[in-house]
Amino acid sequence: MTGAPSHDVRLEWPDGRTRSMDIREDETVLEGADRVDVALPFGCRTGACGTCTGRLLEVDESDPADAGRDSGAGAVEAAFAYRRRPRALKDRHRDDGYVLLCIASPRVDCRIAVGSSVHAELVENPWK
Amino acid sequence: MSDASIPDDVEPDHEHEHSHHAEGPGYATPQAAIEESDREKLAYVMSLYVGTDVDAPDFVAVVDIDPDSDTYCKIVDRIELPNRGDELHHFGWNACSSSCHVEGLERRHLIVPGQRSSRIHVVDTKERRNPELVSVIEPEDVYEYDLSAPHTVHCIPDGQILISMLGDADGELPGGFLELNEDFEIEGRWEPPGEIEMNYDYWYQPRQNVMVSSEWAAPKTYYPGFDLDDVEEGRYGRKLHFWDWEAGTVEQTIDLGEEGLIPLEVRFLHTPESTHGFVGAALSSNIFHFWRDEESAARSAADEASGDEPRAADGEGKYRAEKVIDFEAREHPDWDMPVPGLTTDILISMDDRYLFGSNWLHGDIWMYDVSDPSNPRRADSLSVGGTFGEVQEVQGRKLSAGPQMIQLSLDGERLYWTTSLFSSWDEQFYPEEGERGSVMLKADVDPRKGTLELDEDFLVDWGECPAGPARAHEIRWPDGDCTSDVWQ
């Protein structure tokens, strides 16, 4: 299907690399990236493993769908539609703006931190 | 002589060929495996990129471990899988010594599941140094049975394959067991639904009509990483389930309690008559011995005969479990809390004399004499890698993590191990593992004296893989090994 609306999604890696792409509302960020041969980490593709975790950095203020919010769970909910429940994320992760890119489709233009290190932020070594 | 010079259609073990002419795979007895096997020359090792930024699929490494070979300690072949994102973890053979009686069956195909993807690969090892991927079961076909997250693979004695599955199709509980037929197609669920909630490893003893299974957690709980909140909320396992092997039903569940948190690898002794076994509780870092209590079994039978309700509650069933080894947490000057050993793998030598294991966080490889299984006697240990290991580099190569998956030669004289546990847990506890890749190391074992000695000449380095540093996990030998062979 090519008629679905799309949004400009900018992926930002920790090493400074960035890539902007149009991602349709009927595809997930992971699928959209894959379509243009951009590799993102992933595992289960069902929202259970968290390997694909990204962090919402900013939504486009000019996008009427989500003006005024720039991070956090509210922004994630406004910025993405989930195909299924994001089971790998806890409330505290969602509050901090983490998003599962394998099941999330964009609803606004946005910037997302991506790469394997984002997943590693979800839990710390509890003994250290 | 390397394995490559052995013709494809000839078993390399001529003694074995002779003693089992026109019969099935494997060895007649554990003692036969010790006596008749050649020294291991190749290892198949699960290797992975999932969870890193390396844009490459996971692979099965073929490692040359023949000291007379020019490519000793090298990865000589890589079976690349068709997709990224699998997280190769545990794998197993289509046939083992339990199928010794099945004429025409060969120990030839490796069943290679992806832990995160739920994709199941079949690899043909007819050409031992150049195995080939021959078929793939896609995740959607697995989800149809409301299962995901494949873990332990054992063949079952008639040619089928049984895989423990840790979650339902959504990565939640309950898990269960998936059965494949001899053509590597899904046969269906092995057990009636609802027997267990959590699942992990399992082992069976067909002559005793018993299977034992252990518990990790729901995939959605352990996939993202280890969170103490999940422990406090009871999302991690602490039970052992004893099954009627023929019926596929749970006969008894033993709650190991606070000291049995996260019981992972579970092993029966190899002797098919034995009902004794061990399980390593990873988080509480101790070892439980379990066994069939004959007095309790007799009492139970008497109750049933007299019409009383059969006893099934914890501690009153036929099996009993008792903690027999404890690894104390250690203080680290820079860490906030005492650090548990994290006992992530155990195995029993083929002669059933020694129990070996790894404490991944501490950096220990240990061996206990379990001649009397209820009274293990510490034999020796090695302090290598991990948070506290005395040896922190081999051949100038820094070790990034502690010893993890272990494998022992059939003769019990060489113990090998890799260093990766699970990609997200590696990132949490040993972030350098992802940057440097895993290593495979070896210790020489003297079973007579009960000693371990690190072989500093042996090092296989996954840091040097062409696509980038990879993690290395479970190890298997082509001729069967101490963690997969079962006797009928």
Coordinates of C-alpha atoms in Angstrom, one line a residue:
Chain A
M1 CA 0.0 0.0 0.0
T2 CA 1.5 3.4 -0.9
G3 CA -1.4 5.8 0.0
A4 CA -0.8 5.9 3.7
P5 CA 0.4 9.2 5.2
S6 CA 4.1 9.3 6.1
H7 CA 6.2 11.2 8.5
D8 CA 9.8 12.4 8.5
V9 CA 11.7 10.3 11.1
R10 CA 15.2 11.1 11.9
L11 CA 17.3 8.3 13.4
E12 CA 20.3 9.3 15.4
W13 CA 23.1 6.9 16.4
P14 CA 25.4 7.5 19.4
D15 CA 28.4 7.9 17.1
G16 CA 26.8 11.0 15.6
R17 CA 25.5 9.3 12.4
T18 CA 22.0 10.4 11.4
R19 CA 19.5 9.3 8.8
S20 CA 16.2 10.9 7.9
M21 CA 13.5 8.9 6.2
D22 CA 9.8 9.0 5.4
I23 CA 8.1 6.3 7.3
R24 CA 4.5 5.5 6.5
E25 CA 1.8 5.2 9.1
D26 CA 1.1 1.6 8.0
E27 CA 4.6 0.4 8.6
T28 CA 6.7 0.3 11.7
V29 CA 9.9 2.3 12.1
L30 CA 11.9 -1.0 11.8
E31 CA 10.1 -1.9 8.6
G32 CA 10.5 1.6 7.2
A33 CA 14.2 1.5 8.0
D34 CA 14.6 -2.0 6.5
R35 CA 12.8 -0.8 3.3
V36 CA 15.6 1.7 2.7
D37 CA 18.3 -0.7 3.8
V38 CA 19.1 1.0 7.1
A39 CA 20.0 -1.7 9.7
L40 CA 18.6 -1.3 13.2
P41 CA 18.9 -4.0 16.0
F42 CA 15.9 -6.2 16.5
G43 CA 15.0 -9.6 17.9
C44 CA 11.5 -10.9 18.4
R45 CA 9.5 -8.4 16.2
T46 CA 6.6 -8.8 18.6
G47 CA 7.4 -6.2 21.2
A48 CA 8.5 -8.8 23.8
C49 CA 12.3 -8.5 23.7
G50 CA 13.3 -4.9 23.6
T51 CA 16.2 -5.4 21.3
C52 CA 14.9 -2.7 18.9
T53 CA 14.4 -0.1 21.7
G54 CA 14.8 3.5 20.6
R55 CA 14.3 6.7 22.6
L56 CA 12.1 9.5 21.4
L57 CA 14.2 12.7 21.4
E58 CA 11.8 15.2 19.9
V59 CA 8.6 15.6 18.0
D60 CA 8.2 18.2 15.4
E61 CA 6.5 21.2 17.2
S62 CA 4.9 22.3 14.0
D63 CA 3.1 19.0 13.7
P64 CA -0.5 19.7 14.9
A65 CA -0.8 16.2 16.2
D66 CA 1.6 16.8 19.1
A67 CA 2.5 20.4 19.6
G68 CA 4.0 21.3 22.9
R69 CA 5.4 17.9 24.0
D70 CA 9.0 16.8 23.5
S71 CA 9.5 13.7 25.5
G72 CA 8.0 11.1 27.9
A73 CA 5.2 8.6 27.8
G74 CA 2.6 11.2 26.6
A75 CA 4.8 12.2 23.7
V76 CA 5.5 8.5 22.8
E77 CA 1.8 7.8 22.9
A78 CA 1.0 10.7 20.6
A79 CA 4.0 10.1 18.3
F80 CA 3.5 6.4 17.7
A81 CA 0.7 3.9 17.2
Y82 CA 1.6 0.5 18.6
R83 CA 0.5 -2.6 16.7
R84 CA 0.6 -4.6 19.8
R85 CA 1.2 -4.0 23.5
P86 CA 4.9 -3.1 24.1
R87 CA 5.5 -5.9 26.6
A88 CA 9.3 -5.4 26.9
L89 CA 8.9 -1.9 28.3
K90 CA 7.9 -1.1 31.9
D91 CA 6.0 2.0 32.9
R92 CA 9.2 3.7 33.9
H93 CA 10.7 3.1 30.5
R94 CA 7.6 4.5 28.7
D95 CA 7.7 7.5 31.0
D96 CA 11.3 8.0 29.9
G97 CA 10.4 8.1 26.2
Y98 CA 11.6 4.6 25.2
V99 CA 9.8 3.1 22.3
L100 CA 9.8 -0.4 20.6
L101 CA 10.6 0.3 17.0
C102 CA 9.5 -3.1 15.8
I103 CA 5.9 -2.5 16.6
A104 CA 5.6 1.4 16.6
S105 CA 4.4 3.3 13.6
P106 CA 4.9 7.1 13.5
R107 CA 2.1 9.6 13.7
V108 CA 4.2 12.7 13.7
D109 CA 7.6 13.9 12.4
C110 CA 10.2 13.1 15.1
R111 CA 13.8 12.4 16.1
I112 CA 14.7 9.0 17.7
A113 CA 17.9 7.8 19.3
V114 CA 18.7 4.4 17.9
G115 CA 21.4 1.7 18.1
S116 CA 22.1 -1.2 20.5
S117 CA 23.2 1.1 23.3
V118 CA 19.6 2.4 23.8
H119 CA 18.5 -1.1 24.7
A120 CA 21.3 -1.3 27.2
E121 CA 19.9 1.8 29.0
L122 CA 16.8 -0.1 30.1
V123 CA 18.4 -1.9 33.0
E124 CA 21.5 -1.4 35.0
N125 CA 23.7 -3.7 36.9
P126 CA 21.9 -3.8 40.2
W127 CA 24.9 -4.7 42.3
K128 CA 27.2 -2.0 41.0
Chain B
M1 CA 44.6 -36.4 10.8
S2 CA 41.9 -33.8 10.6
D3 CA 38.2 -34.6 10.4
A4 CA 38.2 -33.2 6.9
S5 CA 40.0 -36.3 5.6
I6 CA 37.2 -38.6 6.8
P7 CA 34.9 -39.6 4.0
D8 CA 31.4 -38.2 4.5
D9 CA 29.6 -41.5 4.7
V10 CA 31.9 -43.2 7.3
E11 CA 31.6 -42.8 11.0
P12 CA 35.0 -41.7 12.3
D13 CA 34.7 -44.0 15.3
H14 CA 35.5 -47.4 13.9
E15 CA 35.3 -49.1 17.3
H16 CA 31.8 -47.7 17.6
E17 CA 30.9 -48.8 14.1
H18 CA 32.0 -52.2 14.9
S19 CA 30.2 -52.6 18.2
H20 CA 26.9 -51.2 16.8
H21 CA 26.8 -52.6 13.4
A22 CA 23.5 -51.7 11.6
E23 CA 22.1 -50.0 14.6
G24 CA 21.3 -46.4 15.5
P25 CA 23.4 -43.4 16.5
G26 CA 25.5 -42.9 19.7
Y27 CA 27.0 -45.3 22.1
A28 CA 25.5 -48.3 23.9
T29 CA 26.4 -47.0 27.4
P30 CA 28.0 -44.0 29.0
Q31 CA 31.1 -46.1 29.6
A32 CA 31.1 -47.0 25.9
A33 CA 31.1 -43.3 25.0
I34 CA 34.2 -42.8 27.2
E35 CA 36.0 -45.9 25.8
E36 CA 35.0 -45.9 22.2
S37 CA 35.0 -42.2 21.3
D38 CA 37.9 -40.4 19.6
R39 CA 39.2 -37.1 21.0
E40 CA 37.0 -34.2 20.0
K41 CA 38.5 -32.4 17.0
L42 CA 35.7 -30.0 16.0
A43 CA 33.3 -27.9 18.1
Y44 CA 30.1 -26.4 16.9
V45 CA 29.5 -23.1 18.8
M46 CA 26.5 -20.9 18.8
S47 CA 27.7 -17.4 17.8
L48 CA 25.7 -14.2 17.7
Y49 CA 25.4 -10.6 16.7
V50 CA 21.9 -9.9 17.9
G51 CA 21.6 -6.8 20.0
T52 CA 24.7 -5.2 18.6
D53 CA 25.1 -2.7 15.8
V54 CA 26.9 -5.3 13.6
D55 CA 24.6 -5.7 10.6
A56 CA 25.0 -9.5 10.2
P57 CA 23.0 -12.6 11.1
D58 CA 24.0 -14.9 13.9
F59 CA 26.0 -18.0 12.9
V60 CA 27.1 -21.4 14.0
A61 CA 30.9 -21.5 14.3
V62 CA 32.9 -24.6 13.3
V63 CA 36.0 -24.5 15.5
D64 CA 39.1 -26.6 15.0
I65 CA 40.2 -28.0 18.3
D66 CA 42.5 -30.6 17.0
P67 CA 46.0 -29.7 18.4
D68 CA 47.6 -31.5 15.4
S69 CA 45.8 -29.3 12.9
D70 CA 47.3 -26.2 11.2
T71 CA 44.1 -24.3 12.0
Y72 CA 44.0 -25.3 15.7
C73 CA 42.0 -22.8 17.7
K74 CA 40.5 -21.1 14.6
I75 CA 37.0 -20.8 13.4
V76 CA 37.2 -22.7 10.2
D77 CA 33.7 -22.3 8.9
R78 CA 30.6 -20.2 9.8
I79 CA 27.1 -21.3 9.0
E80 CA 25.4 -18.0 8.5
L81 CA 21.7 -17.9 9.0
P82 CA 19.3 -16.2 6.6
N83 CA 18.0 -13.6 9.0
R84 CA 19.3 -11.2 11.6
G85 CA 17.8 -11.0 15.1
D86 CA 17.7 -14.7 16.1
E87 CA 19.9 -14.7 19.3
L88 CA 21.3 -18.2 18.9
H89 CA 21.5 -19.7 22.3
H90 CA 21.1 -23.5 22.9
F91 CA 20.9 -26.2 20.2
G92 CA 20.9 -30.0 20.0
W93 CA 21.1 -33.1 17.8
N94 CA 18.3 -34.8 16.0
A95 CA 19.5 -38.1 17.5
C96 CA 21.7 -39.2 20.4
S97 CA 22.5 -42.3 22.3
S98 CA 18.9 -42.6 23.4
S99 CA 18.2 -43.6 19.8
C100 CA 20.9 -46.2 19.8
H101 CA 18.4 -48.9 18.9
V102 CA 16.8 -47.0 16.0
E103 CA 18.3 -48.5 12.9
G104 CA 19.0 -46.0 10.1
L105 CA 18.9 -42.9 12.3
E106 CA 22.0 -40.7 12.3
R107 CA 23.3 -38.1 14.7
R108 CA 23.7 -35.7 11.8
H109 CA 21.3 -32.8 12.0
L110 CA 21.6 -29.9 14.4
I111 CA 18.4 -28.2 15.5
V112 CA 19.4 -24.5 15.9
P113 CA 16.7 -22.3 17.4
G114 CA 16.7 -18.5 17.7
Q115 CA 15.9 -17.5 21.3
R116 CA 14.5 -14.1 20.4
S117 CA 13.2 -14.8 16.9
S118 CA 11.5 -18.2 17.6
R119 CA 12.9 -19.3 14.2
I120 CA 14.2 -22.9 14.2
H121 CA 17.0 -23.9 11.8
V122 CA 18.1 -27.3 10.7
V123 CA 21.7 -27.8 9.9
D124 CA 23.1 -30.9 8.2
T125 CA 26.6 -31.8 9.5
K126 CA 27.2 -34.6 7.0
E127 CA 30.3 -32.6 6.0
R128 CA 31.6 -31.9 9.5
R129 CA 33.8 -29.0 8.6
N130 CA 31.3 -27.5 6.2
P131 CA 27.8 -28.0 7.6
E132 CA 24.9 -26.7 5.6
L133 CA 21.6 -25.1 6.5
V134 CA 18.9 -27.3 5.0
S135 CA 15.6 -26.0 6.4
V136 CA 14.0 -23.3 8.5
I137 CA 10.8 -23.2 10.5
E138 CA 9.6 -19.6 10.5
P139 CA 8.4 -17.9 13.7
E140 CA 4.8 -17.6 12.5
D141 CA 4.6 -21.4 12.3
V142 CA 5.8 -21.7 15.9
Y143 CA 3.3 -19.0 17.1
E144 CA 0.4 -21.1 15.8
Y145 CA 1.0 -23.4 18.7
D146 CA 1.0 -20.4 21.1
L147 CA 4.7 -20.9 21.9
S148 CA 7.8 -18.8 21.6
A149 CA 11.4 -18.5 22.7
P150 CA 12.8 -22.0 22.0
H151 CA 15.5 -23.2 24.4
T152 CA 16.6 -26.8 25.1
V153 CA 16.7 -29.2 22.3
H154 CA 16.8 -33.0 23.0
C155 CA 16.0 -35.8 20.6
I156 CA 13.4 -38.2 22.0
P157 CA 14.1 -41.9 21.6
D158 CA 12.0 -42.6 18.5
G159 CA 13.5 -40.0 16.2
Q160 CA 11.4 -37.0 17.2
I161 CA 12.8 -33.8 18.7
L162 CA 11.5 -32.0 21.7
I163 CA 12.2 -28.3 22.4
S164 CA 11.4 -26.4 25.6
M165 CA 9.6 -23.2 24.8
L166 CA 9.8 -20.4 27.4
G167 CA 6.8 -18.3 26.4
D168 CA 3.5 -18.2 24.6
A169 CA 3.1 -16.5 21.2
D170 CA 3.2 -13.1 22.8
G171 CA 6.3 -13.7 24.9
E172 CA 4.3 -14.1 28.0
L173 CA 3.5 -17.2 30.2
P174 CA 2.9 -20.1 30.0
G175 CA 5.6 -21.8 28.1
G176 CA 5.5 -25.4 27.0
F177 CA 7.1 -27.9 24.7
L178 CA 7.2 -28.1 20.9
E179 CA 7.6 -31.5 19.2
L180 CA 9.2 -31.9 15.7
N181 CA 8.9 -35.1 13.7
E182 CA 11.8 -37.0 12.1
D183 CA 11.4 -34.8 9.0
F184 CA 12.0 -31.7 11.1
E185 CA 8.4 -30.4 10.8
I186 CA 6.3 -29.3 13.7
E187 CA 4.4 -32.2 15.0
G188 CA 2.5 -30.1 17.6
R189 CA 2.6 -29.4 21.3
W190 CA 4.1 -32.3 23.2
E191 CA 2.3 -31.8 26.5
P192 CA -1.4 -31.1 27.3
P193 CA -1.7 -27.3 27.8
G194 CA -1.6 -25.9 31.3
E195 CA 1.0 -28.3 32.9
I196 CA 3.5 -25.5 33.7
E197 CA 3.8 -21.7 33.7
M198 CA 7.5 -21.1 33.5
N199 CA 10.0 -23.2 31.5
Y200 CA 13.7 -23.4 30.8
D201 CA 15.9 -26.5 30.6
Y202 CA 14.9 -30.1 30.8
W203 CA 16.4 -33.6 30.9
Y204 CA 14.8 -37.0 30.7
Q205 CA 15.6 -40.5 32.0
P206 CA 13.4 -42.8 29.8
R207 CA 14.2 -46.0 31.7
Q208 CA 12.7 -44.3 34.8
N209 CA 9.9 -42.7 32.8
V210 CA 10.8 -39.3 34.2
M211 CA 11.6 -35.9 32.9
V212 CA 12.6 -32.9 34.9
S213 CA 12.2 -29.3 33.8
S214 CA 13.4 -26.0 35.4
E215 CA 12.3 -22.3 35.2
W216 CA 13.7 -19.0 34.0
A217 CA 10.9 -16.5 33.5
A218 CA 8.6 -15.2 30.8
P219 CA 10.5 -14.0 27.7
K220 CA 9.2 -10.5 28.2
T221 CA 10.8 -10.5 31.6
Y222 CA 14.3 -11.8 30.8
Y223 CA 14.7 -10.5 27.2
P224 CA 15.3 -6.8 28.1
G225 CA 17.8 -7.6 30.8
F226 CA 17.9 -8.5 34.5
D227 CA 15.8 -6.3 36.8
L228 CA 15.8 -6.9 40.6
D229 CA 12.3 -5.5 40.7
D230 CA 11.2 -8.6 38.7
V231 CA 12.8 -10.8 41.3
E232 CA 11.0 -9.0 44.1
E233 CA 7.7 -9.3 42.2
G234 CA 8.1 -13.1 41.8
R235 CA 8.6 -13.0 38.0
Y236 CA 11.6 -15.3 38.1
G237 CA 11.3 -19.1 38.6
R238 CA 12.3 -21.3 41.6
K239 CA 10.6 -24.6 40.9
L240 CA 11.5 -28.0 39.4
H241 CA 8.8 -30.0 37.7
F242 CA 9.0 -33.8 37.5
W243 CA 7.0 -35.2 34.6
D244 CA 5.6 -38.6 33.6
W245 CA 7.8 -39.0 30.5
E246 CA 5.3 -41.2 28.6
A247 CA 2.2 -39.2 29.5
G248 CA 3.7 -35.8 29.2
T249 CA 2.1 -34.6 32.4
V250 CA 3.6 -33.1 35.6
E251 CA 3.5 -35.5 38.4
Q252 CA 5.2 -33.3 41.0
T253 CA 6.5 -29.8 41.5
I254 CA 9.1 -28.9 44.0
D255 CA 9.4 -25.2 45.0
L256 CA 13.1 -24.7 45.8
G257 CA 12.3 -21.6 47.8
E258 CA 14.4 -18.4 48.2
E259 CA 17.6 -20.4 48.0
G260 CA 16.6 -21.9 44.6
L261 CA 16.1 -18.7 42.6
I262 CA 16.3 -19.1 38.9
P263 CA 17.0 -22.8 38.5
L264 CA 18.5 -23.1 35.1
E265 CA 20.6 -26.0 33.8
V266 CA 19.3 -29.4 35.0
R267 CA 21.0 -32.7 34.6
F268 CA 20.3 -36.3 35.5
L269 CA 23.2 -38.6 35.9
H270 CA 24.0 -40.4 32.6
T271 CA 23.5 -43.8 34.0
P272 CA 20.0 -44.7 32.8
E273 CA 19.1 -46.5 36.0
S274 CA 19.8 -43.4 38.1
T275 CA 17.1 -41.0 39.4
H276 CA 19.7 -38.6 40.8
G277 CA 20.5 -35.3 39.3
F278 CA 21.5 -31.7 39.9
V279 CA 20.2 -28.3 39.1
G280 CA 22.1 -25.0 39.3
A281 CA 20.1 -22.1 40.8
A282 CA 21.7 -19.2 39.0
L283 CA 20.7 -16.2 41.1
S284 CA 20.9 -17.8 44.5
S285 CA 24.2 -19.4 43.3
N286 CA 23.8 -22.8 44.7
I287 CA 23.4 -26.4 43.6
F288 CA 20.5 -28.7 44.5
H289 CA 20.7 -32.4 44.4
F290 CA 17.4 -34.2 43.5
W291 CA 16.5 -37.8 43.6
R292 CA 13.6 -40.2 43.8
D293 CA 12.8 -41.0 47.4
E294 CA 12.0 -44.6 47.4
E295 CA 10.4 -44.6 50.8
S296 CA 8.1 -41.8 49.8
A297 CA 7.3 -43.5 46.5
A298 CA 6.4 -46.7 48.4
R299 CA 4.2 -44.8 50.8
S300 CA 2.5 -43.1 47.9
A301 CA 1.8 -46.4 46.2
A302 CA 0.4 -47.8 49.5
D303 CA -1.9 -44.7 49.8
E304 CA -3.1 -45.2 46.2
A305 CA -3.7 -48.9 46.9
S306 CA -5.7 -48.1 50.0
G307 CA -7.8 -45.5 48.1
D308 CA -6.4 -42.5 49.9
E309 CA -5.6 -39.3 47.9
P310 CA -2.2 -39.6 46.3
R311 CA 0.4 -37.3 47.8
A312 CA 1.4 -34.5 45.4
A313 CA 2.3 -31.5 47.6
D314 CA 5.9 -30.2 47.8
G315 CA 8.1 -32.4 49.8
E316 CA 5.6 -35.3 50.0
G317 CA 6.0 -36.6 46.4
K318 CA 8.3 -39.2 45.1
Y319 CA 11.2 -36.8 44.3
R320 CA 13.1 -34.7 46.8
A321 CA 15.5 -31.8 46.3
E322 CA 18.1 -30.6 48.8
K323 CA 20.7 -27.8 48.5
V324 CA 24.2 -29.4 48.5
I325 CA 26.5 -26.6 47.4
D326 CA 26.5 -22.9 48.2
F327 CA 28.6 -20.2 46.6
E328 CA 28.8 -17.2 48.9
A329 CA 28.3 -13.7 47.5
R330 CA 31.5 -11.7 47.5
E331 CA 32.2 -8.1 48.5
H332 CA 33.6 -5.9 45.8
P333 CA 35.2 -2.6 46.9
D334 CA 33.5 -0.7 44.1
W335 CA 30.1 -2.4 44.1
D336 CA 27.2 -1.5 46.3
M337 CA 26.1 -5.0 47.3
P338 CA 27.7 -8.4 47.7
V339 CA 28.0 -9.9 44.2
P340 CA 26.5 -13.3 43.7
G341 CA 28.4 -15.9 41.8
L342 CA 25.6 -16.4 39.3
T343 CA 25.9 -20.1 38.7
T344 CA 24.8 -20.2 35.0
D345 CA 25.9 -23.7 33.8
I346 CA 26.6 -27.1 35.2
L347 CA 27.4 -30.5 33.6
I348 CA 28.1 -34.0 34.8
S349 CA 31.0 -36.0 33.5
M350 CA 30.1 -39.0 31.4
D351 CA 31.3 -41.3 34.2
D352 CA 28.9 -39.5 36.6
R353 CA 31.8 -38.8 39.0
Y354 CA 32.2 -35.1 38.6
L355 CA 29.9 -32.1 38.5
F356 CA 31.4 -29.1 36.8
G357 CA 30.0 -25.6 36.7
S358 CA 30.6 -21.9 36.1
N359 CA 30.0 -18.8 38.2
W360 CA 29.7 -16.2 35.5
L361 CA 29.9 -13.1 37.7
H362 CA 32.6 -14.2 40.0
G363 CA 34.7 -15.8 37.3
D364 CA 35.0 -19.3 38.5
I365 CA 35.1 -22.8 36.9
W366 CA 34.6 -25.5 39.5
M367 CA 34.5 -29.2 39.8
Y368 CA 33.0 -31.3 42.6
D369 CA 33.3 -35.0 43.2
V370 CA 29.7 -36.3 43.2
S371 CA 30.4 -40.0 43.7
D372 CA 28.0 -39.6 46.6
P373 CA 25.5 -37.2 45.1
S374 CA 24.1 -36.1 48.3
N375 CA 27.5 -35.1 49.7
P376 CA 29.4 -33.4 46.9
R377 CA 33.1 -32.9 47.7
R378 CA 34.9 -29.9 46.2
A379 CA 37.7 -31.1 44.0
D380 CA 39.2 -28.0 42.4
S381 CA 38.4 -24.7 40.8
L382 CA 39.9 -22.1 38.5
S383 CA 39.6 -18.3 39.0
V384 CA 39.5 -16.9 35.5
G385 CA 37.8 -13.9 33.9
G386 CA 34.7 -12.4 35.5
T387 CA 34.6 -9.8 38.2
F388 CA 37.1 -11.4 40.6
G389 CA 39.1 -13.8 38.4
E390 CA 42.8 -14.1 39.2
V391 CA 43.5 -14.7 35.5
Q392 CA 42.2 -11.7 33.5
E393 CA 44.0 -12.3 30.2
V394 CA 45.1 -15.3 28.1
Q395 CA 47.9 -14.9 25.5
G396 CA 47.6 -11.1 26.0
R397 CA 43.9 -11.2 25.2
K398 CA 41.8 -9.5 27.9
L399 CA 38.9 -11.5 29.0
S400 CA 35.6 -9.6 29.0
A401 CA 33.4 -11.8 31.1
G402 CA 33.4 -14.9 33.3
P403 CA 33.1 -18.6 32.3
Q404 CA 29.7 -19.4 31.1
M405 CA 28.6 -22.3 28.9
I406 CA 30.8 -25.3 29.5
Q407 CA 31.4 -28.6 27.7
L408 CA 33.5 -31.6 28.6
S409 CA 35.2 -34.1 26.5
L410 CA 33.6 -37.5 26.6
D411 CA 36.7 -38.9 28.4
G412 CA 36.4 -36.2 31.0
E413 CA 39.9 -34.8 30.5
R414 CA 39.3 -31.5 28.7
L415 CA 36.8 -28.8 29.8
Y416 CA 36.0 -26.0 27.4
W417 CA 33.9 -22.9 28.0
T418 CA 32.7 -19.7 26.4
T419 CA 31.9 -16.3 28.0
S420 CA 28.6 -15.0 26.8
L421 CA 25.4 -15.5 28.7
F422 CA 22.7 -13.6 26.9
S423 CA 23.2 -10.5 24.8
S424 CA 21.2 -8.1 26.9
W425 CA 22.5 -9.6 30.2
D426 CA 26.1 -9.4 28.8
E427 CA 25.5 -5.7 28.1
Q428 CA 24.4 -5.1 31.6
F429 CA 27.1 -6.9 33.5
Y430 CA 30.0 -7.0 31.0
P431 CA 29.6 -4.3 28.4
E432 CA 33.1 -5.0 27.1
E433 CA 31.9 -8.4 25.9
G434 CA 30.1 -6.8 23.0
E435 CA 33.1 -4.6 22.1
R436 CA 35.7 -7.3 22.3
G437 CA 33.7 -10.4 21.5
S438 CA 33.7 -13.7 23.4
V439 CA 36.5 -16.2 23.8
M440 CA 36.5 -20.0 24.2
L441 CA 39.0 -21.3 26.8
K442 CA 40.0 -24.8 28.0
A443 CA 41.2 -26.4 31.1
D444 CA 42.9 -29.8 31.3
V445 CA 41.2 -32.0 33.8
D446 CA 42.9 -34.8 35.8
P447 CA 39.9 -37.0 36.8
R448 CA 42.2 -39.3 38.9
K449 CA 43.5 -36.4 41.0
G450 CA 40.4 -34.2 40.7
T451 CA 42.3 -31.2 39.4
L452 CA 41.8 -28.4 36.8
E453 CA 44.6 -26.6 35.0
L454 CA 44.1 -23.7 32.6
D455 CA 45.6 -24.5 29.2
E456 CA 47.1 -21.1 28.3
D457 CA 48.0 -22.3 24.8
F458 CA 44.3 -22.7 24.0
L459 CA 42.3 -19.6 22.9
V460 CA 39.6 -19.1 20.3
D461 CA 38.8 -15.5 19.8
W462 CA 35.4 -14.3 18.5
G463 CA 36.8 -10.7 18.6
E464 CA 38.4 -11.4 15.2
C465 CA 35.3 -12.4 13.2
P466 CA 35.1 -10.7 9.8
A467 CA 31.9 -8.8 10.4
G468 CA 32.9 -7.7 13.9
P469 CA 33.2 -9.0 17.4
A470 CA 30.7 -11.8 18.1
R471 CA 29.4 -13.5 21.2
A472 CA 29.8 -17.2 21.7
H473 CA 27.4 -19.4 23.6
E474 CA 26.7 -23.2 23.7
I475 CA 29.2 -25.8 22.5
R476 CA 28.5 -29.2 21.0
W477 CA 30.8 -32.1 19.7
P478 CA 29.9 -34.0 16.5
D479 CA 30.0 -37.3 18.4
G480 CA 27.8 -36.4 21.3
D481 CA 28.6 -34.7 24.5
C482 CA 28.0 -34.6 28.2
T483 CA 25.1 -32.2 28.0
S484 CA 23.1 -33.8 25.3
D485 CA 23.4 -37.6 25.4
V486 CA 20.8 -39.6 27.2
W487 CA 20.5 -43.4 27.4
Q488 CA 17.4 -45.4 26.9

